[in-house]
Short mmCIF file of C-alpha atoms and ligand atoms in Angstrom, two decimals:
data_model
loop_
_atom_site.label_atom_id
_atom_site.label_comp_id
_atom_site.label_asym_id
_atom_site.label_seq_id
_atom_site.Cartn_x
_atom_site.Cartn_y
_atom_site.Cartn_z
CA UNK G 1 12.99 -19.23 4.64
CA UNK G 2 12.01 -18.34 1.09
CA UNK G 3 15.54 -19.47 -0.59
CA UNK G 4 16.62 -22.14 -2.73
CA UNK G 5 17.60 -22.63 -6.32
CA UNK G 6 15.01 -22.56 -8.99
CA UNK G 7 14.01 -25.90 -10.36
CA UNK G 8 12.00 -24.44 -13.20
CA UNK G 9 13.47 -24.60 -16.99
CA UNK G 10 10.23 -22.56 -17.80
CA UNK G 11 9.70 -19.25 -16.86
CA UNK G 12 7.38 -18.93 -13.90
CA UNK G 13 5.43 -15.77 -13.38
CA UNK G 14 3.06 -14.71 -10.40
CA UNK G 15 0.22 -12.54 -11.86
CA UNK G 16 -1.98 -10.72 -9.26
CA UNK G 17 -5.08 -9.92 -10.33
CA UNK G 18 -6.97 -6.76 -8.03
CA UNK G 19 -10.54 -6.17 -7.41
CA UNK G 20 -11.73 -4.31 -9.96
CA UNK G 21 -9.87 -6.74 -12.63
CA UNK G 22 -12.32 -9.54 -11.43
CA UNK G 23 -15.18 -7.28 -10.61
CA UNK G 24 -17.71 -9.00 -12.87
CA UNK G 25 -18.29 -12.27 -14.73
CA UNK G 26 -16.96 -10.70 -17.73
CA UNK G 27 -13.94 -9.64 -16.17
CA UNK G 28 -13.21 -12.79 -14.91
CA UNK G 29 -13.45 -14.61 -18.22
CA UNK G 30 -10.95 -11.59 -19.40
CA UNK G 31 -8.63 -12.86 -16.88
CA UNK G 32 -8.60 -16.32 -18.00
CA UNK G 33 -7.95 -15.44 -21.40
CA UNK G 34 -4.92 -13.46 -20.51
CA UNK G 35 -3.38 -16.30 -18.12
CA UNK G 36 -4.40 -18.88 -20.78
CA UNK G 37 -2.34 -16.80 -23.44
CA UNK G 38 0.31 -16.52 -21.04
CA UNK G 39 0.53 -20.64 -20.63
CA UNK G 40 0.33 -20.47 -24.39
CA UNK G 41 3.46 -18.43 -24.53
CA UNK G 42 5.44 -21.16 -22.27
CA UNK G 43 5.29 -19.58 -18.93
CA UNK G 44 4.19 -21.76 -15.93
CA UNK G 45 1.41 -19.45 -14.11
CA UNK G 46 0.44 -18.72 -10.53
CA UNK G 47 -2.18 -16.58 -10.46
CA UNK G 48 -3.40 -14.46 -6.96
CA UNK G 49 -6.71 -12.94 -6.98
CA UNK G 50 -8.56 -10.33 -4.98
CA UNK G 51 -12.08 -10.03 -4.02
CA UNK G 52 -14.52 -8.94 -6.23
CA UNK G 53 -14.42 -5.17 -6.33
CA UNK G 54 -16.61 -4.11 -3.34
CA UNK G 55 -16.92 -7.02 -1.77
CA UNK G 56 -14.42 -6.79 0.96
CA UNK G 57 -16.20 -3.55 2.28
CA UNK G 58 -19.47 -5.24 1.96
CA UNK G 59 -18.66 -8.06 4.26
CA UNK G 60 -17.04 -5.51 6.57
CA UNK G 61 -20.61 -3.48 6.66
CA UNK G 62 -22.32 -6.51 7.50
CA UNK G 63 -20.10 -7.14 10.38
CA UNK G 64 -21.02 -3.41 11.33
CA UNK G 65 -24.52 -4.36 11.62
CA UNK G 66 -24.14 -7.35 14.17
CA UNK G 67 -21.44 -5.98 16.31
CA UNK G 68 -19.83 -2.80 17.26
CA UNK G 69 -16.53 -4.52 17.81
CA UNK G 70 -16.42 -7.45 16.21
CA UNK G 71 -13.99 -10.40 17.46
CA UNK G 72 -10.78 -10.06 15.21
CA UNK G 73 -10.90 -13.67 14.33
CA UNK G 74 -14.00 -13.76 13.25
CA UNK G 75 -13.57 -10.91 11.03
CA UNK G 76 -10.87 -12.68 9.37
CA UNK G 77 -13.17 -15.60 8.58
CA UNK G 78 -15.71 -13.14 7.23
CA UNK G 79 -13.53 -11.06 4.64
CA UNK G 80 -11.24 -14.01 3.80
CA UNK G 81 -14.47 -15.41 1.91
CA UNK G 82 -14.32 -12.74 -1.10
CA UNK G 83 -11.20 -14.33 -2.08
CA UNK G 84 -12.74 -17.89 -1.78
CA UNK G 85 -15.26 -16.84 -4.40
CA UNK G 86 -12.72 -15.71 -7.07
CA UNK G 87 -10.39 -18.22 -6.78
CA UNK G 88 -13.16 -20.89 -7.78
CA UNK G 89 -14.68 -18.60 -10.51
CA UNK G 90 -11.47 -18.02 -12.18
CA UNK G 91 -10.45 -21.46 -11.97
CA UNK G 92 -13.96 -22.72 -13.68
CA UNK G 93 -13.23 -19.51 -16.52
CA UNK G 94 -9.88 -20.86 -16.82
CA UNK G 95 -11.25 -24.69 -17.59
CA UNK G 96 -13.65 -23.09 -19.96
CA UNK G 97 -10.52 -21.85 -21.96
CA UNK G 98 -9.03 -25.52 -21.91
CA UNK G 99 -6.67 -24.51 -19.32
CA UNK G 100 -6.11 -27.17 -16.49
CA UNK G 101 -6.39 -24.87 -13.22
CA UNK G 102 -6.67 -25.70 -9.35
CA UNK G 103 -7.70 -23.00 -6.74
CA UNK G 104 -6.34 -22.88 -3.28
CA UNK G 105 -7.17 -20.81 -0.30
CA UNK G 106 -3.95 -19.16 1.99
CA UNK G 107 -4.72 -21.98 4.54
CA UNK G 108 -4.60 -24.90 1.59
CA UNK G 109 -1.35 -23.76 0.20
CA UNK G 110 0.06 -23.19 3.69
CA UNK G 111 0.63 -19.58 3.74
CA UNK G 112 1.75 -19.62 7.39
CA UNK G 113 1.23 -16.02 9.28
CA UNK G 114 1.50 -14.76 12.91
CA UNK G 115 -1.56 -14.50 14.93
CA UNK G 116 -2.44 -10.76 14.40
CA UNK G 117 -5.68 -10.72 12.99
CA UNK G 118 -6.44 -8.12 10.24
CA UNK G 119 -2.84 -7.42 9.86
CA UNK G 120 -1.11 -10.61 9.99
CA UNK G 121 3.05 -11.22 8.31
CA UNK G 122 3.78 -13.94 6.48
CA UNK G 123 6.32 -16.45 8.07
CA UNK G 124 6.65 -19.27 5.40
CA UNK G 125 5.22 -20.34 2.66
CA UNK G 126 5.02 -24.10 1.76
CA UNK G 127 5.49 -24.48 -2.15
CA UNK G 128 5.05 -28.31 -2.55
CA UNK G 129 1.32 -28.56 -3.93
CA UNK G 130 1.71 -25.30 -6.05
CA UNK G 131 4.95 -26.97 -7.44
CA UNK G 132 3.54 -30.35 -8.23
CA UNK G 133 0.53 -28.62 -9.89
CA UNK G 134 3.12 -26.65 -12.01
CA UNK G 135 4.89 -29.73 -12.87
CA UNK G 136 1.51 -31.44 -14.07
CA UNK G 137 0.79 -28.69 -16.20
CA UNK G 138 -1.73 -26.63 -14.11
CA UNK G 139 -2.51 -22.87 -13.68
CA UNK G 140 -2.65 -22.33 -9.72
CA UNK G 141 -4.82 -19.87 -8.54
CA UNK G 142 -4.21 -18.54 -5.07
CA UNK G 143 -6.79 -16.73 -2.59
CA UNK G 144 -4.67 -13.08 -1.90
CA UNK G 145 -4.97 -11.25 1.39
CA UNK G 146 -5.27 -14.74 3.85
CA UNK G 147 -3.28 -17.42 5.30
CA UNK G 148 -3.51 -19.38 8.14
CA UNK G 149 -1.48 -19.02 11.82
CA UNK G 150 0.19 -21.97 13.70
CA UNK G 151 -3.20 -22.98 15.26
CA UNK G 152 -4.74 -23.04 11.92
CA UNK G 153 -6.74 -20.10 12.46
CA UNK G 154 -7.58 -17.84 9.24
CA UNK G 155 -5.69 -14.52 9.11
CA UNK G 156 -5.68 -11.61 6.96
CA UNK G 157 -2.88 -9.50 5.62
CA UNK G 158 -4.26 -5.95 5.98
CA UNK G 159 -6.33 -4.06 3.19
CA UNK G 160 -4.74 -4.44 0.01
CA UNK G 161 -3.02 -7.54 0.91
CA UNK G 162 -3.38 -9.64 -2.19
CA UNK G 163 -0.35 -7.69 -3.36
CA UNK G 164 1.87 -8.90 -0.51
CA UNK G 165 0.37 -12.61 -1.23
CA UNK G 166 1.50 -12.40 -5.03
CA UNK G 167 4.90 -10.60 -3.97
CA UNK G 168 5.55 -13.25 -1.18
CA UNK G 169 4.78 -16.30 -3.68
CA UNK G 170 7.12 -14.96 -5.90
CA UNK G 171 9.90 -15.01 -3.59
CA UNK G 172 9.17 -18.46 -2.10
CA UNK G 173 8.81 -20.07 -5.71
CA UNK G 174 11.70 -18.02 -7.42
CA UNK G 175 9.48 -16.76 -10.05
CA UNK G 176 10.80 -14.50 -12.84
CA UNK G 177 8.63 -11.98 -12.46
CA UNK G 178 5.71 -10.74 -10.26
CA UNK G 179 3.30 -8.68 -12.23
CA UNK G 180 0.59 -6.85 -10.40
CA UNK G 181 -2.48 -6.25 -13.10
CA UNK G 182 -4.70 -3.36 -11.84
CA UNK G 183 -7.05 -0.85 -13.25
CA UNK G 184 -4.48 1.58 -13.98
CA UNK G 185 -1.34 0.69 -16.32
CA UNK G 186 1.41 1.39 -14.31
CA UNK G 187 2.55 3.68 -11.27
CA UNK G 188 2.34 7.22 -12.15
CA UNK G 189 3.85 10.64 -10.56
CA UNK G 190 0.45 10.73 -8.77
CA UNK G 191 -2.56 9.38 -8.90
CA UNK G 192 -4.28 9.66 -12.17
CA UNK G 193 -7.87 10.15 -10.59
CA UNK G 194 -6.34 13.47 -9.12
CA UNK G 195 -4.24 14.77 -11.80
CA UNK G 196 -5.31 14.54 -15.43
CA UNK G 197 -1.85 14.85 -16.77
CA UNK G 198 -0.18 12.46 -14.35
CA UNK G 199 2.47 10.43 -16.40
CA UNK G 200 3.42 6.75 -15.75
CA UNK G 201 6.85 5.97 -15.08
CA UNK G 202 8.65 3.55 -16.77
CA UNK G 203 10.74 2.48 -13.88
CA UNK G 204 10.89 3.42 -9.99
CA UNK G 205 13.11 2.16 -7.14
CA UNK G 206 11.87 0.40 -4.52
CA UNK G 207 13.12 2.73 -2.10
CA UNK G 208 10.80 5.38 -3.73
CA UNK G 209 7.94 2.91 -4.15
CA UNK G 210 8.26 2.46 -0.35
CA UNK G 211 7.96 5.76 0.55
CA UNK G 212 5.08 6.31 -1.90
CA UNK G 213 3.06 3.25 -0.62
CA UNK G 214 3.80 4.57 2.90
CA UNK G 215 2.95 7.98 2.12
CA UNK G 216 -0.65 6.88 0.64
CA UNK G 217 -0.44 5.52 -2.81
CA UNK G 218 -2.51 2.62 -2.46
CA UNK G 219 -1.36 1.25 -5.83
CA UNK G 220 0.67 -1.17 -3.99
CA UNK G 221 0.64 -2.16 -0.33
CA UNK G 222 3.56 -1.30 1.47
CA UNK G 223 4.29 -4.87 2.75
CA UNK G 224 4.27 -6.14 -0.85
CA UNK G 225 7.38 -3.43 -1.65
CA UNK G 226 9.10 -4.51 1.70
CA UNK G 227 8.67 -8.12 0.40
CA UNK G 228 9.98 -7.65 -2.88
CA UNK G 229 12.84 -5.24 -1.94
CA UNK G 230 14.10 -7.87 0.64
CA UNK G 231 13.85 -10.82 -1.48
CA UNK G 232 14.88 -8.89 -4.64
CA UNK G 233 11.45 -9.98 -6.52
CA UNK G 234 11.17 -8.19 -10.13
CA UNK G 235 8.11 -6.46 -9.85
CA UNK G 236 5.99 -4.85 -12.43
CA UNK G 237 2.42 -3.00 -12.07
CA UNK G 238 0.56 -3.44 -15.02
CA UNK G 239 -2.97 -2.80 -16.61
CA UNK G 240 -5.65 -5.91 -16.86
CA UNK G 241 -7.42 -4.01 -19.14
CA UNK G 242 -4.90 -3.04 -21.97
CA UNK G 243 -1.70 -4.18 -23.27
CA UNK G 244 1.38 -2.26 -22.39
CA UNK G 245 4.77 -2.42 -20.41
CA UNK G 246 3.57 -1.30 -17.11
CA UNK G 247 6.00 0.18 -14.60
CA UNK G 248 8.89 -1.84 -13.23
CA UNK G 249 9.97 -1.39 -10.10
CA UNK G 250 13.87 -1.71 -9.99
CA UNK G 251 16.76 -2.25 -7.34
CA UNK G 252 19.21 0.30 -8.87
CA UNK G 253 19.26 3.92 -9.07
CA UNK G 254 20.25 5.48 -12.30
CA UNK G 255 23.46 7.46 -12.32
CA UNK G 256 22.00 9.72 -14.69
CA UNK G 257 22.63 13.28 -13.88
CA UNK G 258 19.45 14.50 -15.51
CA UNK G 259 16.94 12.38 -13.49
CA UNK G 260 14.30 14.15 -11.98
CA UNK G 261 14.46 15.16 -8.47
CA UNK G 262 11.17 14.38 -7.80
CA UNK G 263 9.65 11.00 -9.06
CA UNK G 264 6.01 11.25 -7.24
CA UNK G 265 3.77 13.03 -5.27
CA UNK G 266 1.92 10.82 -2.57
CA UNK G 267 -1.20 11.64 -0.45
CA UNK G 268 -3.03 10.25 2.54
CA UNK G 269 -6.57 11.34 3.53
CA UNK G 270 -6.74 8.86 6.43
CA UNK G 271 -4.99 10.69 9.16
CA UNK G 272 -6.58 13.38 12.06
CA UNK G 273 -4.38 15.84 13.90
CA UNK G 274 -3.97 16.29 17.55
CA UNK G 275 -2.60 18.72 19.82
CA UNK G 276 -1.93 19.17 23.30
CA UNK G 277 -1.32 22.86 24.46
CA UNK G 278 0.68 24.44 27.59
CA UNK G 279 2.44 21.63 28.68
CA UNK G 280 5.86 21.95 30.64
CA UNK G 281 8.63 22.31 28.57
CA UNK G 282 10.66 19.82 30.65
CA UNK G 283 12.75 16.47 29.76
CA UNK G 284 10.50 13.55 29.16
CA UNK G 285 7.52 15.53 28.31
CA UNK G 286 7.39 14.07 24.75
CA UNK G 287 7.51 10.53 26.25
CA UNK G 288 4.77 10.95 28.79
CA UNK G 289 2.19 12.13 26.01
CA UNK G 290 3.38 9.54 23.10
CA UNK G 291 4.18 6.79 25.57
CA UNK G 292 0.10 6.92 26.68
CA UNK G 293 -0.80 6.93 23.00
CA UNK G 294 1.54 4.24 21.88
CA UNK G 295 0.62 2.10 25.02
CA UNK G 296 -2.75 2.55 23.48
CA UNK G 297 -1.68 0.45 20.19
CA UNK G 298 -2.33 3.94 18.27
CA UNK G 299 0.34 4.47 15.94
CA UNK G 300 1.65 7.91 15.35
CA UNK G 301 3.09 9.30 12.29
CA UNK G 302 4.19 13.16 12.00
CA UNK G 303 5.12 14.37 15.30
CA UNK G 304 6.00 18.51 15.91
CA UNK G 305 6.89 20.10 19.24
CA UNK G 306 7.00 23.88 19.85
CA UNK G 307 8.13 25.97 22.67
CA UNK G 308 6.21 29.21 23.47
CA UNK G 309 7.51 32.44 25.33
CA UNK G 310 5.89 31.47 28.49
CA UNK G 311 8.16 28.57 28.69
CA UNK G 312 5.35 25.82 28.07
CA UNK G 313 5.50 23.65 25.13
CA UNK G 314 2.80 22.14 22.69
CA UNK G 315 3.06 18.84 21.08
CA UNK G 316 1.28 18.18 17.77
CA UNK G 317 1.02 14.54 16.16
CA UNK G 318 -0.94 12.71 13.53
CA UNK G 319 -2.81 9.26 14.42
CA UNK G 320 -5.33 7.57 11.56
CA UNK G 321 -8.61 8.86 11.76
CA UNK G 322 -10.16 5.63 13.25
CA UNK G 323 -8.01 6.28 16.22
CA UNK G 324 -8.73 10.00 16.77
CA UNK G 325 -11.54 9.80 19.44
CA UNK G 326 -9.22 7.07 21.31
CA UNK G 327 -5.99 9.32 21.14
CA UNK G 328 -7.95 12.62 22.22
CA UNK G 329 -9.57 10.70 25.24
CA UNK G 330 -5.99 9.90 26.15
CA UNK G 331 -4.77 13.47 25.94
CA UNK G 332 -7.79 14.62 27.97
CA UNK G 333 -6.63 12.58 30.82
CA UNK G 334 -3.05 13.57 30.40
CA UNK G 335 -4.02 17.11 30.49
CA UNK G 336 -5.33 16.75 33.59
CA UNK G 337 -2.17 15.58 35.12
CA UNK G 338 0.11 18.15 33.59
CA UNK G 339 -2.32 21.15 33.90
CA UNK G 340 -2.30 21.56 30.21
CA UNK G 341 -4.34 24.35 28.84
CA UNK G 342 -5.79 22.66 25.82
CA UNK G 343 -6.47 19.57 23.74
CA UNK G 344 -7.43 19.84 20.21
CA UNK G 345 -8.16 17.52 17.17
CA UNK G 346 -8.84 17.91 13.68
CA UNK G 347 -9.78 15.13 11.07
CA UNK G 348 -9.95 17.55 7.98
CA UNK G 349 -6.60 17.19 7.25
CA UNK G 350 -4.48 15.50 4.59
CA UNK G 351 -0.71 14.61 4.37
CA UNK G 352 0.93 15.37 0.76
CA UNK G 353 4.25 13.89 0.24
CA UNK G 354 7.00 14.90 -2.61
CA UNK G 355 9.18 11.58 -2.89
CA UNK G 356 12.42 11.08 -5.17
CA UNK G 357 15.59 9.83 -4.63
CA UNK G 358 17.06 12.38 -6.45
CA UNK G 359 16.35 14.82 -3.35
CA UNK G 360 19.52 13.49 -1.91
CA UNK G 361 21.67 15.39 -4.12
CA UNK G 362 19.47 18.50 -4.81
CA UNK G 363 19.14 21.31 -2.30
CA UNK G 364 15.83 23.60 -2.76
CA UNK G 365 13.14 21.14 -3.10
CA UNK G 366 11.25 22.08 0.00
CA UNK G 367 11.81 25.75 -1.19
CA UNK G 368 9.96 25.03 -4.40
CA UNK G 369 7.18 23.08 -2.75
CA UNK G 370 6.62 25.67 -0.30
CA UNK G 371 6.41 28.38 -2.77
CA UNK G 372 3.95 26.58 -4.76
CA UNK G 373 1.56 26.02 -1.98
CA UNK G 374 2.13 29.91 -0.96
CA UNK G 375 0.67 31.00 -4.41
CA UNK G 376 -2.29 28.99 -4.12
CA UNK G 377 -2.96 30.26 -0.50
CA UNK G 378 -2.74 26.90 0.94
CA UNK G 379 -1.21 27.07 4.53
CA UNK G 380 1.10 24.43 5.76
CA UNK G 381 0.19 23.14 9.26
CA UNK G 382 3.21 20.50 9.78
CA UNK G 383 6.00 19.62 7.73
CA UNK G 384 8.23 16.49 8.17
CA UNK G 385 11.29 15.52 6.05
CA UNK G 386 13.40 12.66 5.25
CA UNK G 387 16.13 12.16 2.84
CA UNK G 388 14.02 11.17 -0.06
CA UNK G 389 10.85 12.50 1.05
CA UNK G 390 9.06 16.02 2.19
CA UNK G 391 5.81 15.66 3.88
CA UNK G 392 3.28 18.54 4.63
CA UNK G 393 0.05 18.49 6.54
CA UNK G 394 -2.48 20.72 5.07
CA UNK G 395 -6.63 21.44 5.15
CA UNK G 396 -8.14 18.72 3.46
CA UNK G 397 -10.08 20.70 1.06
CA UNK G 398 -6.82 21.75 -0.79
CA UNK G 399 -5.53 18.60 -1.45
CA UNK G 400 -6.75 18.23 -5.22
CA UNK G 401 -5.51 21.67 -5.72
CA UNK G 402 -2.19 21.29 -4.01
CA UNK G 403 -1.74 18.06 -5.58
CA UNK G 404 -2.03 19.49 -9.05
CA UNK G 405 0.15 22.74 -8.12
CA UNK G 406 2.82 20.93 -6.79
CA UNK G 407 2.61 18.14 -9.86
CA UNK G 408 3.01 21.39 -12.53
CA UNK G 409 5.74 23.19 -10.36
CA UNK G 410 8.03 20.18 -10.59
CA UNK G 411 6.96 19.81 -14.19
CA UNK G 412 6.04 15.98 -13.55
CA UNK G 413 3.84 16.07 -16.77
CA UNK G 414 6.90 16.26 -18.93
CA UNK G 415 8.93 13.34 -20.14
CA UNK G 416 11.02 11.22 -17.82
CA UNK G 417 14.28 12.68 -18.44
CA UNK G 418 15.97 9.26 -17.85
CA UNK G 419 14.57 7.32 -20.62
P1 ADP X 1 -6.32 -3.34 -7.14
O1 ADP X 1 -7.94 -3.40 -6.69
O2 ADP X 1 -6.28 -3.56 -8.36
O3 ADP X 1 -5.46 -3.86 -6.14
P2 ADP X 1 -6.22 -0.63 -5.99
O4 ADP X 1 -7.33 0.44 -5.99
O5 ADP X 1 -5.45 -0.86 -4.93
O6 ADP X 1 -6.30 -1.78 -7.17
O7 ADP X 1 -4.90 0.14 -6.78
C1 ADP X 1 -5.05 1.00 -8.00
C2 ADP X 1 -5.14 2.36 -7.71
O8 ADP X 1 -4.33 3.12 -7.06
C3 ADP X 1 -5.44 3.01 -9.05
O9 ADP X 1 -6.51 2.98 -9.41
C4 ADP X 1 -5.27 4.73 -8.63
O10 ADP X 1 -6.42 5.22 -8.47
C5 ADP X 1 -4.63 4.58 -7.33
N1 ADP X 1 -3.40 5.38 -7.11
C6 ADP X 1 -2.90 6.11 -6.21
N2 ADP X 1 -1.40 6.23 -6.49
C7 ADP X 1 -1.06 5.93 -7.50
C8 ADP X 1 0.09 6.29 -8.38
N3 ADP X 1 0.95 6.98 -8.41
N4 ADP X 1 0.27 5.61 -9.69
C9 ADP X 1 -1.17 4.71 -10.26
N5 ADP X 1 -2.17 4.73 -9.32
C10 ADP X 1 -2.34 5.02 -8.33
N1 LIG X 2 -9.73 -7.77 -1.13
C1 LIG X 2 -8.86 -7.27 -0.02
C2 LIG X 2 -9.31 -5.74 0.21
O1 LIG X 2 -9.80 -5.34 -0.21
C3 LIG X 2 -7.62 -7.56 -0.31
C4 LIG X 2 -7.07 -6.95 -1.75
O2 LIG X 2 -7.57 -6.65 -2.62
O3 LIG X 2 -5.85 -6.79 -1.94
O4 LIG X 2 -8.62 -4.89 0.86
MG1 MG X 3 -5.03 -3.00 -4.09
#
């Protein structure tokens, strides 16, 4: 679907500006100046914008005042309005800059999605209107986060979804680069709001960025990284507030022997932990318990099963905090059937993950990680690993301490060895 040769003699860039970058009239005017400067440099520019910061949350809160369980379709009609405001205001600001510009909602472009309201996936993008405008010398301003299904219903792509709109447009239009402008000047070794001496990375591989995003680094929406990797879209994260090279998300791994083993630390405060104890240690038991959870459409993340001396097992897993009560009710029901002893739930946990492609060829990362946490007396509740990631679940109150200690234990504040 998103293929075909580029028909553009000029460089086409897709620039995405997030909520804080368009959070006030002054910020929108500043964005217009940046876009106009790119035009003057000879680029064709497609701009994707988010709603003004706080707006999407405000709309969700309004719905909550009206209905405890609002219709998913109407929620999408509601929350997509935030982006419609910013596309119009930015286009007007561009006109003020003497730049011809036109705004489009997702439906007007025809960003076709499936009908999974609030987490729709992009299926196809019709680039015709955008191409015509670009050919006519206009800047095209597209509302992020939204699309339309086959029936014409408005859909949204999940929180942070404007990143995905930008990458998908860049893929469809064969853009030279997709630039994600935000309130930090790149991807850091960890969230710079938590660790003061977090360091900006010059580059990071798609694979690592995918793990960072999926483990909770909200600087890029995971779908956007998936899309960029799949369609090989050159992707860069930059600041809309200051000049700088930002961070390039690259396809290839550096072969440099001295590259750091760990590239970054991600964390996720959105999960809760559930445990069912005293269940029979028999084949199929995990499937009985987790099957019931998945039938209720609850996504399960970390899973650990233990067998005790009394030949009974316990099963612990994490889910999104919003799903904790629902999952607990299901476990209570199963506990009766299986004559389990207890069901416990805890939403004061966090997940901390160390990510790095260098882990493939280096042993000892887990040992260093556990030592660093032990030095701070932080108890590890669950552990899970993949080829390029180690994740632990710990008590929420230790989050900042844990991330800071790990950051310094792996010397992440020091200069990148690859540069
Ligand atoms: P936008 O509104 O522009 O989409 P987001 O708030 O979604 O911005 O993402 C930017 C934020 O991501 C930063 O302000 C930062 O706090 C957070 N963040 C989390 N992890 C990282 C990381 N590893 N590098 C940079 N920023 C990160
Ligand atoms: N406005 C939407 C959100 O707050 C989409 C985005 O900003 O990317 O999640
Ligand atoms: Mg975002």
